[in-house]
Short mmCIF file of C-alpha atoms and ligand atoms in Angstrom, two decimals:
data_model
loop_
_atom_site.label_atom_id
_atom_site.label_comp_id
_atom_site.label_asym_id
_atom_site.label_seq_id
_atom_site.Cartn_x
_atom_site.Cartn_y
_atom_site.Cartn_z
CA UNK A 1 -55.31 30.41 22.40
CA UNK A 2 -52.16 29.77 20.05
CA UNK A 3 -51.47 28.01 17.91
CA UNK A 4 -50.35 25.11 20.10
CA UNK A 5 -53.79 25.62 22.01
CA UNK A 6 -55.26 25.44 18.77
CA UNK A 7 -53.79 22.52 17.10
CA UNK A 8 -54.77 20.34 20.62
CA UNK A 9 -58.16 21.29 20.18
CA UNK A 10 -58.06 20.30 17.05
CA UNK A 11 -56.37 16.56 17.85
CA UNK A 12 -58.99 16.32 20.10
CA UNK A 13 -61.65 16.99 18.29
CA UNK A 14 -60.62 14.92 15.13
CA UNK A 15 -58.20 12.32 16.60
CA UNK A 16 -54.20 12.93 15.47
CA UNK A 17 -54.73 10.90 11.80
CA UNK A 18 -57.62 13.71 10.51
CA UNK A 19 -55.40 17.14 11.91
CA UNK A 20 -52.59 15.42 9.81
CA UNK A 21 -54.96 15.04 6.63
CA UNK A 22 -56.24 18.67 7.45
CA UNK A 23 -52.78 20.26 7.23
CA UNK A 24 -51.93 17.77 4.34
CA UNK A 25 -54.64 19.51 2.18
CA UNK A 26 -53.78 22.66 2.89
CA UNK A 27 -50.33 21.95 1.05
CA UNK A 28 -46.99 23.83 1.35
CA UNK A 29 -46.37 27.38 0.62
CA UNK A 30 -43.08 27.61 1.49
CA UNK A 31 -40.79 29.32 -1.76
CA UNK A 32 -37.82 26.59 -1.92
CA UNK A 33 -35.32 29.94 -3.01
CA UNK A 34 -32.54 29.38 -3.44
CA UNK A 35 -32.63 25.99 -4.68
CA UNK A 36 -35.67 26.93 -6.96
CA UNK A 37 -35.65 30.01 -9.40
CA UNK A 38 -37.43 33.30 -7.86
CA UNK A 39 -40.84 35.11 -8.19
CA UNK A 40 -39.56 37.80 -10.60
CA UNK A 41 -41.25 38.44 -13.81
CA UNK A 42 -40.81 40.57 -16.85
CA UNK A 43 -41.99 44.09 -15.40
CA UNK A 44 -39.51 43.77 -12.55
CA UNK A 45 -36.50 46.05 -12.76
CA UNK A 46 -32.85 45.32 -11.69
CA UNK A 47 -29.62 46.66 -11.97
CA UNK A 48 -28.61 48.15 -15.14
CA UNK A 49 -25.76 47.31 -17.84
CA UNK A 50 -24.37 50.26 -19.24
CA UNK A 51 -22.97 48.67 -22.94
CA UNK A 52 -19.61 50.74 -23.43
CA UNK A 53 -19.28 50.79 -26.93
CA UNK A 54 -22.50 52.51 -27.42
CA UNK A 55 -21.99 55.16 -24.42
CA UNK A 56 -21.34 58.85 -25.89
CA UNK A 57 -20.52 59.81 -22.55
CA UNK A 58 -23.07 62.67 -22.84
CA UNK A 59 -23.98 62.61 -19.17
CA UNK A 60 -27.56 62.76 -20.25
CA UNK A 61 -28.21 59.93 -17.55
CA UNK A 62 -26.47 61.25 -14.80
CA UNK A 63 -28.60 64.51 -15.00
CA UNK A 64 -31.57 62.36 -14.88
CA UNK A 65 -30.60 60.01 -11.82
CA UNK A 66 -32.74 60.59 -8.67
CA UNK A 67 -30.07 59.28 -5.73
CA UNK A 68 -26.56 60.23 -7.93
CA UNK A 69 -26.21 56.52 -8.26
CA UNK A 70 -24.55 57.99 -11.70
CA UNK A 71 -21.75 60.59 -11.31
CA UNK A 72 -19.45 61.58 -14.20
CA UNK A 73 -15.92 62.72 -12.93
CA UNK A 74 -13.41 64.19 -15.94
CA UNK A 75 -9.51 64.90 -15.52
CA UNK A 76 -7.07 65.65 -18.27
CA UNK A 77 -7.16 62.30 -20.13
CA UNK A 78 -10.34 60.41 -19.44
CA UNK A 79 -13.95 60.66 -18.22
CA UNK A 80 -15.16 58.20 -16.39
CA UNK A 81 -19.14 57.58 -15.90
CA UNK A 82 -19.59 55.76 -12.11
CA UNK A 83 -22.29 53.31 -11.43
CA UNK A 84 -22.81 52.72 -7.72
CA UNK A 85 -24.74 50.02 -7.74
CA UNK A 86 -25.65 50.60 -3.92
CA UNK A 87 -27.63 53.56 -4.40
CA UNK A 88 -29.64 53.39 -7.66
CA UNK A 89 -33.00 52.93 -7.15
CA UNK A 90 -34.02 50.88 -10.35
CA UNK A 91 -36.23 53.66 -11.31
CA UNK A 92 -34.97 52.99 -15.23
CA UNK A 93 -35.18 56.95 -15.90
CA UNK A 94 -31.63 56.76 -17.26
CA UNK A 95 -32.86 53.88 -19.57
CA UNK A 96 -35.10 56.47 -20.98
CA UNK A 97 -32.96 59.77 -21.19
CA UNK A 98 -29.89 57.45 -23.10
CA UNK A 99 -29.74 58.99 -26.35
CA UNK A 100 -27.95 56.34 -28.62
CA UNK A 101 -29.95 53.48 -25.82
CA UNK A 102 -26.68 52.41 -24.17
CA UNK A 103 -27.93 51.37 -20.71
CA UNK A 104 -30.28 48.49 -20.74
CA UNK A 105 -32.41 47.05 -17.30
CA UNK A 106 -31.81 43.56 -16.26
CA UNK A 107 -33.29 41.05 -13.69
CA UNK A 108 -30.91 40.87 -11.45
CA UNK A 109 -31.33 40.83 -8.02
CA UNK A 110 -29.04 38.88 -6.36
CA UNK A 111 -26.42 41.82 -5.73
CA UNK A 112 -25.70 41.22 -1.56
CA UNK A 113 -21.58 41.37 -1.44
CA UNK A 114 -19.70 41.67 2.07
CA UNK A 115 -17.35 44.14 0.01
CA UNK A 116 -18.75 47.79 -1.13
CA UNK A 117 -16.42 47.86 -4.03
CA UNK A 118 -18.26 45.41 -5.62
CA UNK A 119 -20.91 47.49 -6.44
CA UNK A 120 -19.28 50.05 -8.66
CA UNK A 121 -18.84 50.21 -12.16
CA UNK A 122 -17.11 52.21 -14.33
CA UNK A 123 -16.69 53.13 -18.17
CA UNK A 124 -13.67 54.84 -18.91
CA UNK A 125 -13.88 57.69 -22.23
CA UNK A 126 -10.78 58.99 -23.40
CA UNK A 127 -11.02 62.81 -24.13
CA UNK A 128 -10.64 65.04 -27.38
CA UNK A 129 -8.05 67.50 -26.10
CA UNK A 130 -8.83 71.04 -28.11
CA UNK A 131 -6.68 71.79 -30.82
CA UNK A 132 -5.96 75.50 -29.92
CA UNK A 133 -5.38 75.45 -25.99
CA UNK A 134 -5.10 71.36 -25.24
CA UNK A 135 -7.81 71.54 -22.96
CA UNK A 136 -10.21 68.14 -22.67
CA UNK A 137 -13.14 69.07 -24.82
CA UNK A 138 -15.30 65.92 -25.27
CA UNK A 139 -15.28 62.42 -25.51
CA UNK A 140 -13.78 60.35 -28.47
CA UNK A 141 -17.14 58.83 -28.54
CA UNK A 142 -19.30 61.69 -28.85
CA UNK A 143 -16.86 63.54 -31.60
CA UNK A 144 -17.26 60.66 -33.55
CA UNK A 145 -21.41 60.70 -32.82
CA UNK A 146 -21.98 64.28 -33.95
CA UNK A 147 -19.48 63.89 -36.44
CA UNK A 148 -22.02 61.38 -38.19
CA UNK A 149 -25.20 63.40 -37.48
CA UNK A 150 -23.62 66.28 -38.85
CA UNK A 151 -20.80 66.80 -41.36
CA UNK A 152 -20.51 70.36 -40.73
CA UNK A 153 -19.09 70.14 -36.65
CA UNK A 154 -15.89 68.74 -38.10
CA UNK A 155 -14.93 72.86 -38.25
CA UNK A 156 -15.17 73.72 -34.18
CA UNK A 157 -15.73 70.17 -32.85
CA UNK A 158 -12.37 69.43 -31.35
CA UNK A 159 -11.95 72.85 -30.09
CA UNK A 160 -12.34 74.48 -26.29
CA UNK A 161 -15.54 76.70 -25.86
CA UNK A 162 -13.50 79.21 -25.04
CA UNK A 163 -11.46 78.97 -28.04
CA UNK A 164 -14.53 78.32 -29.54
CA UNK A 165 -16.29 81.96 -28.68
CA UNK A 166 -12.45 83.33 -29.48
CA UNK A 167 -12.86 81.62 -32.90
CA UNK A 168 -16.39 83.31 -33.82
CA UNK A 169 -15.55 86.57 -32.34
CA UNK A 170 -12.23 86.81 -34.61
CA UNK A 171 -14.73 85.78 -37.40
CA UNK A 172 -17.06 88.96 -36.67
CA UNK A 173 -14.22 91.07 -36.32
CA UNK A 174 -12.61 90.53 -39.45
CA UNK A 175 -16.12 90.93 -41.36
CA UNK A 176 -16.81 94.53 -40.07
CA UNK A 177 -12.88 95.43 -40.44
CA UNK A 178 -13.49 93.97 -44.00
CA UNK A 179 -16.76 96.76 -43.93
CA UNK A 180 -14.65 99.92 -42.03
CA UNK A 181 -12.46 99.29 -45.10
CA UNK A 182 -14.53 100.03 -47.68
CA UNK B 1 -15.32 33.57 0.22
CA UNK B 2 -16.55 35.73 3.16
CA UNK B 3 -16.63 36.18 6.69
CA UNK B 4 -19.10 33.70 7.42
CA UNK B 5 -17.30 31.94 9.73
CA UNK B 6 -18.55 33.06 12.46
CA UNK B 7 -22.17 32.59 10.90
CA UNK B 8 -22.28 29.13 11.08
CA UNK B 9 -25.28 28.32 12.71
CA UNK B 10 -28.50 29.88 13.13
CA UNK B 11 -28.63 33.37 12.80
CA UNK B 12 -30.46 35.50 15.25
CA UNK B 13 -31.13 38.93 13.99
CA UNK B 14 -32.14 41.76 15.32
CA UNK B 15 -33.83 44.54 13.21
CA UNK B 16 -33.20 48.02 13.73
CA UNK B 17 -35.06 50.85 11.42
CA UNK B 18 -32.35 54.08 11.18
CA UNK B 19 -35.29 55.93 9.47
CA UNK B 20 -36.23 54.25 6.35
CA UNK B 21 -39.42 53.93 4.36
CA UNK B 22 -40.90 51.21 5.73
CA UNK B 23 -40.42 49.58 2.31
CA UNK B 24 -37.91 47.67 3.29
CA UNK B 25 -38.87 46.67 6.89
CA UNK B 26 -42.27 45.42 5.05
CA UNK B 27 -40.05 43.06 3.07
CA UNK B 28 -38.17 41.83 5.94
CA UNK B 29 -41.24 40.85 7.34
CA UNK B 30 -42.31 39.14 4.39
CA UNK B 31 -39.16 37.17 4.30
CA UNK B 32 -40.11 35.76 8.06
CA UNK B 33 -43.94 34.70 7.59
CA UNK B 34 -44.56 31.20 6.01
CA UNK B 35 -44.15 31.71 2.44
CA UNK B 36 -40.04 32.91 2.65
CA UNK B 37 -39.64 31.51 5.45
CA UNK B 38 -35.97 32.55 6.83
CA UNK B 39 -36.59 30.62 9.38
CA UNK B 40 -35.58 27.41 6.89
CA UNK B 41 -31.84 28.66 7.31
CA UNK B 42 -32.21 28.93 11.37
CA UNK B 43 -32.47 32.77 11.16
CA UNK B 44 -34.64 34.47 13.94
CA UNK B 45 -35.65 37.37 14.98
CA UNK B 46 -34.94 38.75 18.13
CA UNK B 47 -36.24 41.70 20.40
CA UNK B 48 -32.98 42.91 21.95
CA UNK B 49 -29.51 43.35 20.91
CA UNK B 50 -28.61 41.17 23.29
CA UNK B 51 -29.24 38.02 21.90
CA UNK B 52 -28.43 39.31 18.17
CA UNK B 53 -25.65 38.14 15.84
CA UNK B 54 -26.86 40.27 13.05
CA UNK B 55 -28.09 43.62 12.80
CA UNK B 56 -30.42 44.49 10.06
CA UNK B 57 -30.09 48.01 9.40
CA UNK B 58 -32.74 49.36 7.05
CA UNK B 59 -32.54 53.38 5.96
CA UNK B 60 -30.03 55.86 5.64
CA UNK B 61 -29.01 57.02 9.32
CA UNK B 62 -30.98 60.02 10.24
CA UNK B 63 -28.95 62.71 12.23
CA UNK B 64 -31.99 62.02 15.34
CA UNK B 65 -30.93 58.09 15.23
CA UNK B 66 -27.54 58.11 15.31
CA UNK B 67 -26.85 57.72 18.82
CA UNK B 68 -29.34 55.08 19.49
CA UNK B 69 -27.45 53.33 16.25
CA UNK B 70 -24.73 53.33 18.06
CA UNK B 71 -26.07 52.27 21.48
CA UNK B 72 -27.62 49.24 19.91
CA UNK B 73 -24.15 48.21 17.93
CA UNK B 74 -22.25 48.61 21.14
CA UNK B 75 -24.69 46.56 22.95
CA UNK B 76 -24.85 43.97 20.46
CA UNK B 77 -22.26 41.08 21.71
CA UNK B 78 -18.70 40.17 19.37
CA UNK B 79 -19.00 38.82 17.05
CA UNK B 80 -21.45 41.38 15.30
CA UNK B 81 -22.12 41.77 11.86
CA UNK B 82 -24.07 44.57 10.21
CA UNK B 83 -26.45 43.54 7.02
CA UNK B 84 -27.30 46.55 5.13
CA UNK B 85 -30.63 46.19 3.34
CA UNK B 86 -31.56 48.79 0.92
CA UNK B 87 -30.18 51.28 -1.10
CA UNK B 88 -30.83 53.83 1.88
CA UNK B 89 -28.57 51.72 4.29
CA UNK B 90 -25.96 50.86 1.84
CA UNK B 91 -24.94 53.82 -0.05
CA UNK B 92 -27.92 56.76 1.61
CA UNK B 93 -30.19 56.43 -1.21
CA UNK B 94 -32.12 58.97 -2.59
CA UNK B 95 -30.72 60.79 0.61
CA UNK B 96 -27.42 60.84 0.59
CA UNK B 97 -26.40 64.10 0.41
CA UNK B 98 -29.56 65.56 2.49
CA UNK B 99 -28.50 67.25 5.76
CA UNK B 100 -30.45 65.31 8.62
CA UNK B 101 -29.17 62.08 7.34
CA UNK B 102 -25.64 60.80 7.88
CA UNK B 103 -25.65 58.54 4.64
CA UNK B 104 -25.64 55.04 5.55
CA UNK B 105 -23.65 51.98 6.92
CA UNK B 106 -20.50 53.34 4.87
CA UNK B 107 -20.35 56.84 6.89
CA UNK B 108 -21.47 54.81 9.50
CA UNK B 109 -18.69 52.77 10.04
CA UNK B 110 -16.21 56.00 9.71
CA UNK B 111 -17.80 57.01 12.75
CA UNK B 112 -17.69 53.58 14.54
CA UNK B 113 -13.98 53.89 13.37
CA UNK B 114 -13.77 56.72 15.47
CA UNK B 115 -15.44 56.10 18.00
CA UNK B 116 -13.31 52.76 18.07
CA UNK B 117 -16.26 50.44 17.72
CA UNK B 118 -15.61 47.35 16.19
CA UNK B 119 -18.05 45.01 13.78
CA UNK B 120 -16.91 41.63 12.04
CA UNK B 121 -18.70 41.86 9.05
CA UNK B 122 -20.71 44.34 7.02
CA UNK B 123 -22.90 42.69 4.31
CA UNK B 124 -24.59 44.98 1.88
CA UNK B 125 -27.77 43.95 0.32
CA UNK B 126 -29.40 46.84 -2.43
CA UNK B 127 -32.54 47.49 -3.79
CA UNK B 128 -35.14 49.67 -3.70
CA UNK B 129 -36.98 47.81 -1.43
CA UNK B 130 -35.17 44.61 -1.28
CA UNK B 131 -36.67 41.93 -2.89
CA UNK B 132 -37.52 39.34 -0.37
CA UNK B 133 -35.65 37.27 -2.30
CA UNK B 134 -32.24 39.52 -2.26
CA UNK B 135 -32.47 38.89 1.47
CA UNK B 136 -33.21 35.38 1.22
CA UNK B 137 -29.79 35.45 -1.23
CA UNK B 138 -27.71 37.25 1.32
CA UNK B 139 -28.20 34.85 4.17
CA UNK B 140 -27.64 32.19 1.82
CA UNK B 141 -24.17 33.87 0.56
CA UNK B 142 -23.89 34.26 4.78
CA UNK B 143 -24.06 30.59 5.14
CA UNK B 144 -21.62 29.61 2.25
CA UNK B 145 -25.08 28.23 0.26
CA UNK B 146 -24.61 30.65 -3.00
CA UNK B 147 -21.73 32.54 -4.95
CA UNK B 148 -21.30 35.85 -5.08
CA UNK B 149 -22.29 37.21 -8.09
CA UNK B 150 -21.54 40.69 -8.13
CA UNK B 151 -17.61 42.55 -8.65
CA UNK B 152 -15.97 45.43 -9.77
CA UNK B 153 -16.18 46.74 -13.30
CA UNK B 154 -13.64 49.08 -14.89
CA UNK B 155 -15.01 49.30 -18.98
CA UNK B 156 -12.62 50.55 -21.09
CA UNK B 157 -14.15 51.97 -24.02
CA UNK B 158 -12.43 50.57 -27.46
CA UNK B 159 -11.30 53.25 -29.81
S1 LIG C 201 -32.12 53.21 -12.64
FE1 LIG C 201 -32.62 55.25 -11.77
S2 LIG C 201 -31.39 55.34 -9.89
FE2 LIG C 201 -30.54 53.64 -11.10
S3 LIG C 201 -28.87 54.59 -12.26
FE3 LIG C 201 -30.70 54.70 -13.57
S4 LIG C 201 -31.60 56.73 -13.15
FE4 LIG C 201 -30.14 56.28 -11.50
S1 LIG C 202 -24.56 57.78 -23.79
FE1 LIG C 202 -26.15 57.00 -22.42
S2 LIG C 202 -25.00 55.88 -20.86
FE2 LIG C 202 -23.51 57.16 -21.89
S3 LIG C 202 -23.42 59.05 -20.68
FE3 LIG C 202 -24.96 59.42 -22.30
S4 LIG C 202 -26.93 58.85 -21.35
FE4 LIG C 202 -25.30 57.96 -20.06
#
């Protein structure tokens, strides 16, 4: 018997008025969304907002992403950390890993587009180019974060690994010539 | 503001798992019994392609699928449109990259390309599941009721 079968039964039984006061007590469950606000609450997770002027660029956060959802692409003048929006998971591990707490969760939901490129995001760094060999080194942004943590990077901060390793091994070098010497 | 012209009336949809979760398909349901109710907005579900407007394609294409994927889009009648629920179906997920899965609607549609299938309209709906409510927002951006919120975002950072 359906529901039809059911609800005849029913009229039947009770006479049309007393069905109608039966499903009148039983009140409406029906969610008026969208013309009402929706069921989320605190705990739920969204999409994230990655604040640019706080973003070091580190890449700590795209190491930590499950799906790639964060990729961090570098060419000669910028880096550029990529948000696609599509594939994150709103797991909120790369709220976690942030180091200086750039990326924040929201509540949003309501992301449906009819156009993919909607759902990226991008911050653009500009690069420290190394001072030896004009190779991209790091990110303005991160120079001038270790640069506050500690005074001492200022020496080999803006300089090429490579030229880096050159750098100490010239150092080493001219101590034990200093030492054959004597 | 979109396609939805062709979506002007009821929507009949007809959902088609490409090897998700079941997190998502659970959701759909839950968007069809009483308390969603899509059914407010005309939309139904159907049991063949035949009678669909709208495919909902939930997970991100497994190699195994793929030709019934395509068997099901060819036999759904013009105009079609595709709505991509999940992360899996819109940009592969967690599984993009893996090697039985194709990646989702957007490597989908290369092959459709090629294969000179043609669809009216891909919607893409994230989330990991969807919300019920995401869905519930997507027919509504469908049917011209809501704005789309979402764009593009280039941040520049300031020296
Ligand atoms: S919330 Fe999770 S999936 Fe989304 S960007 Fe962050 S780490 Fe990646
Ligand atoms: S600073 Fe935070 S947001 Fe920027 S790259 Fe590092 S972890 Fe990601």
């Amino acid at each position: 018997m359906g529901w039809n079968g059911l609800f005849k039964t029913l009229v039947k039984k009770l006479g049309p008025l007393k069905a109608l006061i039966i499903a009148s007590e039983a009140g409406r469950v029906t969610r008026k969304y969208p013309f009402e606000p929706p069921l989320i609450s605190e705990e739920f997770r969204g999409k994230i907002e990655i604040d640019e002027n706080k973003c070091i660029g580190c890449g700590a956060c795209v190491n930590v992403c499950p799906p790639n959802a964060l990729t961090m692409e570098q060419d000669n003048d910028t880096k550029v950390l990529k948000y696609f929006i599509g594939r994150c998971i709103y797991c909120w591990r790369c709220i976690d890993v942030c180091p200086t707490g750039a990326i924040r969760g929201t509540l949003e939901f309501e992301l449906a587009t009819n156009n993919i490129d909607d759902l990226h995001e991008m911050v653009v760094h500009e690069v420290v180019k190394c001072r030896v060999c004009g190779k991209p080194v790091t990110t303005i942004a991160m120079k001038d974060f270790v640069l506050e943590k500690t005074r001492y990077a200022e020496e080999y901060i803006d300089l090429d690994p490579y030229c880096r390793k050159e750098k100490f091994i010239k150092a080493i070098e001219g101590r034990f010539g200093y030492r054959e010497q004597q | 503001m979109s396609n939805s012209k062709y979506l002007k009336k009821s929507i009949w949809v007809f959902h088609l798992n490409t090897g998700s979760c079941n997190a998502c398909d659970i959701e759909i349901l839950d968007v069809l019994t009483p308390y969603f109710d899509a059914e407010r907005f005309g939309v139904k579900l159907v049991t063949s392609p035949r009678h669909a407007d709208v495919l909902l394609l939930t997970g991100p294409i497994t190699q195994e699928s793929l030709p019934k994927v395509i068997k099901v889009i060819e036999a759904t009648p013009r105009p079609r449109i595709i709505l991509a629920l999940g992360s899996c179906a819109v940009g592969g997920g967690i599984w993009h990259d893996t090697y039985s899965t194709i990646g989702g609607v957007p490597e989908l549609l290369k092959i459709l390309d090629n294969l000179r299938i043609e669809v009216d309209g891909v919607y893409y709906v994230p989330g990991c599941p969807v919300r019920p409510e995401s869905i519930i927002y997507a027919i509504a951006l469908i049917k011209g009721l809501a704005e789309k919120k979402i764009s593009k975002k280039v941040k520049k950072v300031a020296r």
